[in-house]
Short mmCIF file of C-alpha atoms in Angstrom, two decimals:
data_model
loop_
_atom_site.label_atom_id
_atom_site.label_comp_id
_atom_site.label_asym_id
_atom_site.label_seq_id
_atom_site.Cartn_x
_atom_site.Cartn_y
_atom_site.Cartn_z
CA UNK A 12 28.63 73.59 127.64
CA UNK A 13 27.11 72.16 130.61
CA UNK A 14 24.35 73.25 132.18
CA UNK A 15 24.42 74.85 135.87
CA UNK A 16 23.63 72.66 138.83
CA UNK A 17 23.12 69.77 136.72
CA UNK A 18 23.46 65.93 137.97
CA UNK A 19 27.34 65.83 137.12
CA UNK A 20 27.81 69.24 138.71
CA UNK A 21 31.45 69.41 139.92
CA UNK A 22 31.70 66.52 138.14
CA UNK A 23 34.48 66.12 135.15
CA UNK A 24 34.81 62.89 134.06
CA UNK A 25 32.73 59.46 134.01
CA UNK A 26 34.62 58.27 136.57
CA UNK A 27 34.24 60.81 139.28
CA UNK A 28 30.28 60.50 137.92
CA UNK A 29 30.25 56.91 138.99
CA UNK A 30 31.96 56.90 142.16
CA UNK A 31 28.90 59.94 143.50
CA UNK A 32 26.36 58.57 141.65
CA UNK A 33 26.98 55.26 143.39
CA UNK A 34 28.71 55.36 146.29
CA UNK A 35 28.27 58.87 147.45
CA UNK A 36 24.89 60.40 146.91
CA UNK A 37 22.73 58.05 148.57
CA UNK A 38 24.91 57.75 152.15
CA UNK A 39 23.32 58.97 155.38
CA UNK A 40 25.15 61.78 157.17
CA UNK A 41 26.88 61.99 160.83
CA UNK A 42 27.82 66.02 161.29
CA UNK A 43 29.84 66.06 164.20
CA UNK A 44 29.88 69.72 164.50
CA UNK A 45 27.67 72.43 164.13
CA UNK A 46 25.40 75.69 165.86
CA UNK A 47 21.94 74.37 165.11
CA UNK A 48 19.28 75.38 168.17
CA UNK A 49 18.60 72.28 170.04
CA UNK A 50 15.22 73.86 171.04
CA UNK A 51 14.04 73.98 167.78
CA UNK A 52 14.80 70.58 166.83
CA UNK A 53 12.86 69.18 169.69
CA UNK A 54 9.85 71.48 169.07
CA UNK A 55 9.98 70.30 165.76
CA UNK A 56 8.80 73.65 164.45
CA UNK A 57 8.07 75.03 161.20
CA UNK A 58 9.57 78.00 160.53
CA UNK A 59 7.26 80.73 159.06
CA UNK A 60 9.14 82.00 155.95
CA UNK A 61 12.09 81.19 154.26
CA UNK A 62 13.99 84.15 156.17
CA UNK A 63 13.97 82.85 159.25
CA UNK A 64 15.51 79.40 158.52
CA UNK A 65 17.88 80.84 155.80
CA UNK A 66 19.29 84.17 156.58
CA UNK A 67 18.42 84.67 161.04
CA UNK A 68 22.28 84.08 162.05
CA UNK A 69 24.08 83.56 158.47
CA UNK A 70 26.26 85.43 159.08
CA UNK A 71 28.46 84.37 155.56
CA UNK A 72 25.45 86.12 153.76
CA UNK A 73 24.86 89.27 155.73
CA UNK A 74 29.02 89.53 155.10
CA UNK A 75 28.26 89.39 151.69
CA UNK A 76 25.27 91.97 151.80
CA UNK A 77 27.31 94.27 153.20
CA UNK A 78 29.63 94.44 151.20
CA UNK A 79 26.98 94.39 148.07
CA UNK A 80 26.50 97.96 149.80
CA UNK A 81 22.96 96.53 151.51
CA UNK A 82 21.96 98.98 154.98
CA UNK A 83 22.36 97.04 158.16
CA UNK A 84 18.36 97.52 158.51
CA UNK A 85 17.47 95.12 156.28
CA UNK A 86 20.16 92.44 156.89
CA UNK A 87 19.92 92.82 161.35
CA UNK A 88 17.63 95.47 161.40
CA UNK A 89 13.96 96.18 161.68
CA UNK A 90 13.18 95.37 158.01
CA UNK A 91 10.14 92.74 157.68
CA UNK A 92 11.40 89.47 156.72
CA UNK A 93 10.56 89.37 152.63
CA UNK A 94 12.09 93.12 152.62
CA UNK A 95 15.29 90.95 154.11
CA UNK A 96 15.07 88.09 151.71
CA UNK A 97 14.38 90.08 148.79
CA UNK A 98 17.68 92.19 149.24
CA UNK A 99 19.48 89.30 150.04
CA UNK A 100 17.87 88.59 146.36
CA UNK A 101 19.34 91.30 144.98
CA UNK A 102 23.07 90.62 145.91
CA UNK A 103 22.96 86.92 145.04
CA UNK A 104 23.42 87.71 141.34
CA UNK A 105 26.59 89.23 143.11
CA UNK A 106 27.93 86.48 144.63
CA UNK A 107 29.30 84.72 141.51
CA UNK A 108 32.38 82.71 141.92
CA UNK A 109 32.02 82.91 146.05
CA UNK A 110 30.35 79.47 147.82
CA UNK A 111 27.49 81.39 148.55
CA UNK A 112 26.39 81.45 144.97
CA UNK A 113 26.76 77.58 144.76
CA UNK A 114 25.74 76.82 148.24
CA UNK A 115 22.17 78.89 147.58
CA UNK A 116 20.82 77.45 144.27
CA UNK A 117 21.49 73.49 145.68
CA UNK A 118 19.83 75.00 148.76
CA UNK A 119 16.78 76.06 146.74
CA UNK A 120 16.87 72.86 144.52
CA UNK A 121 17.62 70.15 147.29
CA UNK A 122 15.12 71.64 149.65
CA UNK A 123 11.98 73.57 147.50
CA UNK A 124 12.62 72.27 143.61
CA UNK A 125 13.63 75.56 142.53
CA UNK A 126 16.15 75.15 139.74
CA UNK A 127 15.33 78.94 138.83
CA UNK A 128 18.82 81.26 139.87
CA UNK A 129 17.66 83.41 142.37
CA UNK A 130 17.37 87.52 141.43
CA UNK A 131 15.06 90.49 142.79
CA UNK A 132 13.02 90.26 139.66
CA UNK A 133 12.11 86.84 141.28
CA UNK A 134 12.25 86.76 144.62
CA UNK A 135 8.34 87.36 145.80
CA UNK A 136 7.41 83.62 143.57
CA UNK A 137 10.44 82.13 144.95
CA UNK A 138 9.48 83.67 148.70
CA UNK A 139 6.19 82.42 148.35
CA UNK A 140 7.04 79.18 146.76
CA UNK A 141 9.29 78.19 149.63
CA UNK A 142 6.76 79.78 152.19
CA UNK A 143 4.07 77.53 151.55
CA UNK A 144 6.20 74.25 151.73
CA UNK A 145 7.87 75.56 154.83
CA UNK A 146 3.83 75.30 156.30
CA UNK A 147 3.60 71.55 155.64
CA UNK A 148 4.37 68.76 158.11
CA UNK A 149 7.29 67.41 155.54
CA UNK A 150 9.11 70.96 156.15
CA UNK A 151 9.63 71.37 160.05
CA UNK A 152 12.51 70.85 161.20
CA UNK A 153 12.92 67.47 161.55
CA UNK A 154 11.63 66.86 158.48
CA UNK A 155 14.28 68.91 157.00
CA UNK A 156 16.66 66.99 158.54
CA UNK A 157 15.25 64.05 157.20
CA UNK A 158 15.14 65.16 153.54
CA UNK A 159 19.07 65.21 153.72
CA UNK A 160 19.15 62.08 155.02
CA UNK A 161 20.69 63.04 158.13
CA UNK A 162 21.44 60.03 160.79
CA UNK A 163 23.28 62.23 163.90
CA UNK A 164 24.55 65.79 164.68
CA UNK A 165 26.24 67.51 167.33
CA UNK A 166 25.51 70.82 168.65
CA UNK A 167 27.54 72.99 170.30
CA UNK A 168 26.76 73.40 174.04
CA UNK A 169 28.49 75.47 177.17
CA UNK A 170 29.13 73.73 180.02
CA UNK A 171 26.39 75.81 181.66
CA UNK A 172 23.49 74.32 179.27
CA UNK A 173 20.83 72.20 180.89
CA UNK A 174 20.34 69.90 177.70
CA UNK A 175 16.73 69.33 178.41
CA UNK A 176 16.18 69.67 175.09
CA UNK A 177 18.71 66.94 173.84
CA UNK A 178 16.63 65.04 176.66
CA UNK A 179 13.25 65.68 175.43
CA UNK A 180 14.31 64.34 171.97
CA UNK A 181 16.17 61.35 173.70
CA UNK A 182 13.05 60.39 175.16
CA UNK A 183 10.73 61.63 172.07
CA UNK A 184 10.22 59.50 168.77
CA UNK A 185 12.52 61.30 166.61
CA UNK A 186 14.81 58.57 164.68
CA UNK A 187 17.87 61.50 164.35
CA UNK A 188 20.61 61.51 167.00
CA UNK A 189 20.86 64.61 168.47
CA UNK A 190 24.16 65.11 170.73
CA UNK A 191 25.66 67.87 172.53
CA UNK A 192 29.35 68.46 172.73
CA UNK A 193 31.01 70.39 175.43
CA UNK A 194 32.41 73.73 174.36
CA UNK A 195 33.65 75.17 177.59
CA UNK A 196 35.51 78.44 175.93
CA UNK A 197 33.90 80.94 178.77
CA UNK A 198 34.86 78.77 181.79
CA UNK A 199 39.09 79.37 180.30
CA UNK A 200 38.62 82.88 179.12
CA UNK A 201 40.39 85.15 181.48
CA UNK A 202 40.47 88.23 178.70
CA UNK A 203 37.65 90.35 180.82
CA UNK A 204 37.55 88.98 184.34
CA UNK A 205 34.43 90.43 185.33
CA UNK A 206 32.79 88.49 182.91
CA UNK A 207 34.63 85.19 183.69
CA UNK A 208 33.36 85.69 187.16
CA UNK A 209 30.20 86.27 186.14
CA UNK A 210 30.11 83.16 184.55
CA UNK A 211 31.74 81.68 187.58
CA UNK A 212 28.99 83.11 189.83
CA UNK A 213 26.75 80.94 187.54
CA UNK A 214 28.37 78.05 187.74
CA UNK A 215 27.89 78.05 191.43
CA UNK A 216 24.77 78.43 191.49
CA UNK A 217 23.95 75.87 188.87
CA UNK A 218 26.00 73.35 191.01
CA UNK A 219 24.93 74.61 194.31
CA UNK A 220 28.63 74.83 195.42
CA UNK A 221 30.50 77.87 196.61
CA UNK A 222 33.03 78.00 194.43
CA UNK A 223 36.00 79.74 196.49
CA UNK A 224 38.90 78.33 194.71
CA UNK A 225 41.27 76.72 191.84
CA UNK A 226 40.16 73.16 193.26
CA UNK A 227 36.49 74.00 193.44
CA UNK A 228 36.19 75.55 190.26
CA UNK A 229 37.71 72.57 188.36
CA UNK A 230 35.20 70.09 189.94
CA UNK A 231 32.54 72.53 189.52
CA UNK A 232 33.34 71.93 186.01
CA UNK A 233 34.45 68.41 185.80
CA UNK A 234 30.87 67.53 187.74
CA UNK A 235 29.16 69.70 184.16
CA UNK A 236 31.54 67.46 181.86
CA UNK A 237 30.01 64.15 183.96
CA UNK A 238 26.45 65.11 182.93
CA UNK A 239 26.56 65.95 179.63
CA UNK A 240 28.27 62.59 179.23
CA UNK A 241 25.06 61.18 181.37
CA UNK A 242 23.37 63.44 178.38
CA UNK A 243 24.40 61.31 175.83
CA UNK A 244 28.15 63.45 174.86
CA UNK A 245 31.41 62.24 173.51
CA UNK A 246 32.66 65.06 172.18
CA UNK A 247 34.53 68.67 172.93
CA UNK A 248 34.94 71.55 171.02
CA UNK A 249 37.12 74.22 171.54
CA UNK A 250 37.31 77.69 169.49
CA UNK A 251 40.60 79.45 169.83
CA UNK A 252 43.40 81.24 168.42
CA UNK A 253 45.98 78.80 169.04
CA UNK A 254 46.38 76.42 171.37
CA UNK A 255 47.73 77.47 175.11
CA UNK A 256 50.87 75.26 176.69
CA UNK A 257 52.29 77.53 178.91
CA UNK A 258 54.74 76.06 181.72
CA UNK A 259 52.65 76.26 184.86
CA UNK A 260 52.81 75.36 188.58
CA UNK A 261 49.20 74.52 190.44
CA UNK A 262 50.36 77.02 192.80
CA UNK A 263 50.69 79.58 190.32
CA UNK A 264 46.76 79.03 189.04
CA UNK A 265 45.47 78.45 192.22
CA UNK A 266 46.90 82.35 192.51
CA UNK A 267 45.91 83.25 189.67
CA UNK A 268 42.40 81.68 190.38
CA UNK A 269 42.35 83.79 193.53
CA UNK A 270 43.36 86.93 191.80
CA UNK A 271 40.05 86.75 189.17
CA UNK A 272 37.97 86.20 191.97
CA UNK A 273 39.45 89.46 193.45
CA UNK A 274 38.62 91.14 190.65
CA UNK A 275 42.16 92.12 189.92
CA UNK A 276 43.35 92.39 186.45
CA UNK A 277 46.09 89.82 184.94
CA UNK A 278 49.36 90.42 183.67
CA UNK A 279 49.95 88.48 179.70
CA UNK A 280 51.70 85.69 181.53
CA UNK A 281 48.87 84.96 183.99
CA UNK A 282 46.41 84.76 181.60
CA UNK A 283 48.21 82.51 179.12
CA UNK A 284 48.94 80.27 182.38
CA UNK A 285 45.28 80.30 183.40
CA UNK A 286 44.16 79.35 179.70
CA UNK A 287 46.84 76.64 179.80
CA UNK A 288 46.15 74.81 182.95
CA UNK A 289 42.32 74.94 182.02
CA UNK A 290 42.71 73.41 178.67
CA UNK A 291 44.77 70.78 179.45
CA UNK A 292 42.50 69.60 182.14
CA UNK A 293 39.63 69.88 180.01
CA UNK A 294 41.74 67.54 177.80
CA UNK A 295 42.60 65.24 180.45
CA UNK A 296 38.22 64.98 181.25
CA UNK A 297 37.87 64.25 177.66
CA UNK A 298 40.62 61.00 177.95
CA UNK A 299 38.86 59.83 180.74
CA UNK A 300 35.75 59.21 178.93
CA UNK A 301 37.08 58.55 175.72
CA UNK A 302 35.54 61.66 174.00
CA UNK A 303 36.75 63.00 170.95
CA UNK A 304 37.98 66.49 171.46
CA UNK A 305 38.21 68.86 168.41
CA UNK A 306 40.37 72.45 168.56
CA UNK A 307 39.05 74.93 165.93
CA UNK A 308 42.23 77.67 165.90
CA UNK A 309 42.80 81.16 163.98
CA UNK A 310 39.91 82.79 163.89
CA UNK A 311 40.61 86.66 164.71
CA UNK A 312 37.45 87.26 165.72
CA UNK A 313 35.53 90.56 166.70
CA UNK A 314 37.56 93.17 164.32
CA UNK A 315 34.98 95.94 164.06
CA UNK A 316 34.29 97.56 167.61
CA UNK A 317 31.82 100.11 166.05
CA UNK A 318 29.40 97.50 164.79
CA UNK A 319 30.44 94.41 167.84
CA UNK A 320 29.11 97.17 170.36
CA UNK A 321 25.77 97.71 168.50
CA UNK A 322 25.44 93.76 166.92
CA UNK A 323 27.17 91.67 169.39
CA UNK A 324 29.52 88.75 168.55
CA UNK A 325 29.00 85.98 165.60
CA UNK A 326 27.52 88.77 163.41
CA UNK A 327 30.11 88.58 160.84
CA UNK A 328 33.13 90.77 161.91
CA UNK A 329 35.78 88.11 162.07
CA UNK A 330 38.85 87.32 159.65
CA UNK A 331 41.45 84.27 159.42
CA UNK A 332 44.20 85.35 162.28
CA UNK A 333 47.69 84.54 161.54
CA UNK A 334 48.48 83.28 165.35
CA UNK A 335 51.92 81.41 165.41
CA UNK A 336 50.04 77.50 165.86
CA UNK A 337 53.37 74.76 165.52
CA UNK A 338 55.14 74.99 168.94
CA UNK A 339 52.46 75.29 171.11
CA UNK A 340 50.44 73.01 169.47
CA UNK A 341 53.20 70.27 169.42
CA UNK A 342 53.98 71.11 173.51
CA UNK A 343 50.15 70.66 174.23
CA UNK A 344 49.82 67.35 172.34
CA UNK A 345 52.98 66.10 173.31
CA UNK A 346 52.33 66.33 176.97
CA UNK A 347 49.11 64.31 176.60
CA UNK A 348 50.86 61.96 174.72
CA UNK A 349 53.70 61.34 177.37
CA UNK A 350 51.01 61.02 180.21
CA UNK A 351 49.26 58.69 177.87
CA UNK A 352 46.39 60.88 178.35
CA UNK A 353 46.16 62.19 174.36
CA UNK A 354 41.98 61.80 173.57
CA UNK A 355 41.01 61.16 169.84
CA UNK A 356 42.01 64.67 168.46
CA UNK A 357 40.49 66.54 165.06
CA UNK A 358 42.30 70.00 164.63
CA UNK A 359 41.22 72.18 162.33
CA UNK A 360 43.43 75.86 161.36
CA UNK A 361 41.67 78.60 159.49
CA UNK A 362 44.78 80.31 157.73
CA UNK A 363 45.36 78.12 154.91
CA UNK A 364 49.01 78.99 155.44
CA UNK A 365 49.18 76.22 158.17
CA UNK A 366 47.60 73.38 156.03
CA UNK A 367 50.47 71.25 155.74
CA UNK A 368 51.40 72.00 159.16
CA UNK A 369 48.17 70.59 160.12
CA UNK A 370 48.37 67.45 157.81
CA UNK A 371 52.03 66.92 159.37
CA UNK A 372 51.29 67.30 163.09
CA UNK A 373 48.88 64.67 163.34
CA UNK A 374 51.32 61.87 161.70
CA UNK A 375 53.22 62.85 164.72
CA UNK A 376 50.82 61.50 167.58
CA UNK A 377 49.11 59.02 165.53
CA UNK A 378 49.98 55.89 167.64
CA UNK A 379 48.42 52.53 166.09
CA UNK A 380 45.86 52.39 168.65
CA UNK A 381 42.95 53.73 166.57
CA UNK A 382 43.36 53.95 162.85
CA UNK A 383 43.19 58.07 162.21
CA UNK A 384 43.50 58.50 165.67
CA UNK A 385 44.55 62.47 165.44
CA UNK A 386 42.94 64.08 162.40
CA UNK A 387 43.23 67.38 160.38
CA UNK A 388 39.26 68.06 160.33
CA UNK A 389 37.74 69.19 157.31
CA UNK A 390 38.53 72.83 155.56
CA UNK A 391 36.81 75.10 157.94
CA UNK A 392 35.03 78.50 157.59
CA UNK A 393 36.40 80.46 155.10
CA UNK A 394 38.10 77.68 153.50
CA UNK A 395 34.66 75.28 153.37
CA UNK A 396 34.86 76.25 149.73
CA UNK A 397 35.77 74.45 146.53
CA UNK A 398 39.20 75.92 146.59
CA UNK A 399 39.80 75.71 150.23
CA UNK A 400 38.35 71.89 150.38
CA UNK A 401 40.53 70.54 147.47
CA UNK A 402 43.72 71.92 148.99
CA UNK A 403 42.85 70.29 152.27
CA UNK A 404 42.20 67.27 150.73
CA UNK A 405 45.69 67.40 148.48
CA UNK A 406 47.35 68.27 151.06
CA UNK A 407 46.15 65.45 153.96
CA UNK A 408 46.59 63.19 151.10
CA UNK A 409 50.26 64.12 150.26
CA UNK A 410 51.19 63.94 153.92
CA UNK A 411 48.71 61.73 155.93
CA UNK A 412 46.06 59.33 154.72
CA UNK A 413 42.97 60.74 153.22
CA UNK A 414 41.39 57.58 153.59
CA UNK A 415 41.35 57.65 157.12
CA UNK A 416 39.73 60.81 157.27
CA UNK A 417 36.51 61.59 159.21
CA UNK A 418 35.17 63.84 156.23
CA UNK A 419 32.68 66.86 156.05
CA UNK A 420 30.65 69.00 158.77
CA UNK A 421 28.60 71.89 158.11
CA UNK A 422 29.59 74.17 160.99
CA UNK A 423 26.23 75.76 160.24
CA UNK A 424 23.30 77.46 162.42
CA UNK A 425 20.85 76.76 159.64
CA UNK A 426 19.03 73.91 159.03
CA UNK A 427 19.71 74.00 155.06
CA UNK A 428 22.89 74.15 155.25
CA UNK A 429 23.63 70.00 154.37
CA UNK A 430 23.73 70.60 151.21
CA UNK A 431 27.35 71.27 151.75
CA UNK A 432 27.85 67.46 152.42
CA UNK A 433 26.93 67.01 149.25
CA UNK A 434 29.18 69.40 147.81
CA UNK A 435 32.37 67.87 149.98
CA UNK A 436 31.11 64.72 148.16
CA UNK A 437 31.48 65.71 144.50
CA UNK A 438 34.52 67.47 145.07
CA UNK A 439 35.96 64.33 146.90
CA UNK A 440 34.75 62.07 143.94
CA UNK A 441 35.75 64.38 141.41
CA UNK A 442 39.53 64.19 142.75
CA UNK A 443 39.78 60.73 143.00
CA UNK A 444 38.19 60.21 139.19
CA UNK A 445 40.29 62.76 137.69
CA UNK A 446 43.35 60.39 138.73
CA UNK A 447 41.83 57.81 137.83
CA UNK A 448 40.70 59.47 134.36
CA UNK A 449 44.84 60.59 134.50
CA UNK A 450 46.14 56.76 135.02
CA UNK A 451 47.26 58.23 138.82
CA UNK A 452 45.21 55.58 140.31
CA UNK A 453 44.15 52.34 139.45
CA UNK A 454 40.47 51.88 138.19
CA UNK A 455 39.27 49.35 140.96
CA UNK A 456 35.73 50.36 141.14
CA UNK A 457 35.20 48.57 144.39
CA UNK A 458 38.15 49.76 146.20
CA UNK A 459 38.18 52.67 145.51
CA UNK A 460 34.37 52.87 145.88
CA UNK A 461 34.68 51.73 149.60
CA UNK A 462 37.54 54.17 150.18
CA UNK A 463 34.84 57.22 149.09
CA UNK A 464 32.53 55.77 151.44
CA UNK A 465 34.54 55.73 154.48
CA UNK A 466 35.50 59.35 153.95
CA UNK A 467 31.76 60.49 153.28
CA UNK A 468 30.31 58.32 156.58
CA UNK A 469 31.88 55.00 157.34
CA UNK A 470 34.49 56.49 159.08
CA UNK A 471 32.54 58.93 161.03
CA UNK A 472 31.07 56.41 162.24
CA UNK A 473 33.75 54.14 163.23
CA UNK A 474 35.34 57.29 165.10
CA UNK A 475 32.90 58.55 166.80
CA UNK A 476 31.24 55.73 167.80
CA UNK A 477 27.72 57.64 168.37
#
């Protein structure tokens, strides 16, 4: 029997052993995508208690208290922050067999030493174990960062964002890359048009334009996507439940334009028009600058009203949709593609029912121009688990070429969350050595050692091009 968390976890055979051991483990990491605070980085704070960094804005674990039957006052609540982490305590010895369970003990090991599994008859020693690190220098937030080895990140930034932080680190000392990407999914969505022309209101004044029209609105924008590329970005990112590539006239949205500035509700059509012409410009933008844009799609998101109204959104209330993504999808890319305007592309779907749609539709606009040109990105939100990451990876081998791919991110707002790079890692290796183990593949250390390191960073870093 092995033991838990050991060296070789996830690990069954000497082969898939090797290939982390020596080709994995040690490699820097580029995430290209996640929700960390760019405020905090630059401050370079320490955080007072384990709490704060682990469990402010997870919202996988409050999910998970909840449904351990934990009160909403001491996951959101007014509950100090141990009487938080110590019922979060209590529902870990719950969480057996979901990521959480894995992701928390290489959390507590990778980070604080802790090999202990965490329980309520433990959690004041491990509280004030990890409390008193968190104090030190070597724990604030960069120097988390720098215990996972991490080289760059992206955060994820509205259009509206100043990005003085990102500038105070540019300028500061700090060796990690911090970038912003532009996710502009406020400026398209026409769902409650009071609050898109709120947000349009703020635009204008951020720009110092009247915005009165279709024309000014989209260079209002365009003007936002030229300075966060001044600010150092190269990447979009786009959250949505499918892709819009409705047939539209500029006539039409310039109407429609003039219609949410009026204040006047939208039919279906209008809005689906509206979210269509905006997206594809925004696509167009990221083409001109050679960014890499990246469409996260089928998240049905906001599902209890009750608890949105009293919590707000990102609290943990969202599901895997199961939005119709194939025709759409193919009419959005292949327009691009025809205008020779089609960006460096990662999709990623969150019902695992479209996975080999995914890992098909990018062989279709994959031109020769850049090796891996249009990717399926890595298994995403619910699926960024050991079931949902080898299926991925099966199935983007099977139908594309895995060794092309651009690898893991950690989608995360917390700053322990890279441990998760090293699970994608051992999961990867552990493929690849059981067909080795299996006679599937040959045993050519060095290829197929190189191969493992160009999904982990190499390519990454060819792609992006930070």
């Amino acid at each position: 029997m092995k033991n838990f968390l050991d060296d070789n976890f996830l690990l069954q055979s000497q082969t898939a052993q090797m290939l982390y051991h020596e080709f994995a483990k040690q490699l820097p990491i580029i995430d290209y995508h996640n929700h960390l605070m760019p405020d905090q980085i630059a401050a370079d704070q320490n955080f007072e208690n384990i709490t704060q960094v682990w469990l402010y804005g997870d919202h996988y674990k409050w999910r998970a208290m909840r449904a351990n039957g934990i009160d909403e006052y001491y996951i959101t609540g007014g509950a100090s922050d141990f009487e938080k982490f110590e019922k979060w305590a209590e529902t870990v010895p719950y969480t057996l067999r979901n990521p959480l369970y894995h992701w928390t003990h290489l959390e507590l090991q990778r980070y604080f030493g802790i090999h202990e599994t965490l329980s309520a008859a433990n959690a004041q020693k491990i509280y004030d174990a990890c409390n008193a690190k968190l104090q030190t220098k070597e724990y604030s937030v960069q120097g988390l960062l720098r215990m996972m080895n991490v080289q760059t990140l992206c955060t994820t930034d509205d259009p509206l964002d100043t990005l003085e932080y990102h500038q105070q680190l540019k300028n500061s000392s700090c060796e990690i890359k911090v970038l912003p990407a532009f996710r502009p999914d406020k400026a398209m969505n026409a769902d409650d048009v009071d609050t898109l022309n709120a947000y349009i209101d703020k635009l204008a004044d951020i720009s110092g334009t009247e915005i009165a029209n279709y024309e000014g609105y989209l260079a209002a924008l365009k003007a936002r996507h030229d300075y966060f590329a001044s600010n150092g970005a190269s990447v979009s990112d786009h959250g949505l439940e499918q892709i819009y590539a409705e047939d539209y006239t500029e006539a039409e949205v310039r109407a429609i334009f003039a219609k949410i500035r009026s204040k006047q509700s939208l039919s279906r059509e209008e809005n689906l028009k509206f979210k269509s012409a905006m997206l594809f410009n925004f696509a167009l933008w990221d083409h001109e600058k050679g960014w890499v844009q990246q469409y996260h799609l089928g998240a049905l998101r906001n599902n209890n009203n009750r608890l949105l109204t009293s919590l707000g959104p990102d609290t943990g209330f969202d599901s895997i949709g199961d939005f119709v993504q194939g025709k759409q999808l193919a009419k959005f890319l292949n327009k691009l593609d025809s205008g020779n305007t089609l960006a460096k592309t990662i999709l990623y779907n969150l019902n695992p029912a479209d996975n080999e749609l995914m890992a098909t539709m990018i062989g279709n606009y994959n031109d020769g121009t850049v090796a891996g040109k249009v990717q399926w990105g890595s298994a995403w939100w619910f699926l960024d688990q050991k079931d949902g990451m080898i299926k991925q990876l099966n199935a983007l081998s099977n139908m594309g070429l895995l060794s092309r791919f651009v690898g893991m991110l950690t989608d995360s707002r917390s700053f322990l969350s890279f441990p998760r790079h090293e699970y994608f890692r051992r999961i990867l290796c552990d493929l690849f050595g059981t067909d080795v183990e299996n006679g599937e593949l040959p045993n050519d250390k060095a290829w197929l050692g190189e191969v493992i390191q160009a999904i982990c960073y190499h390519n990454a870093k060819t792609y992006f091009n930070f």
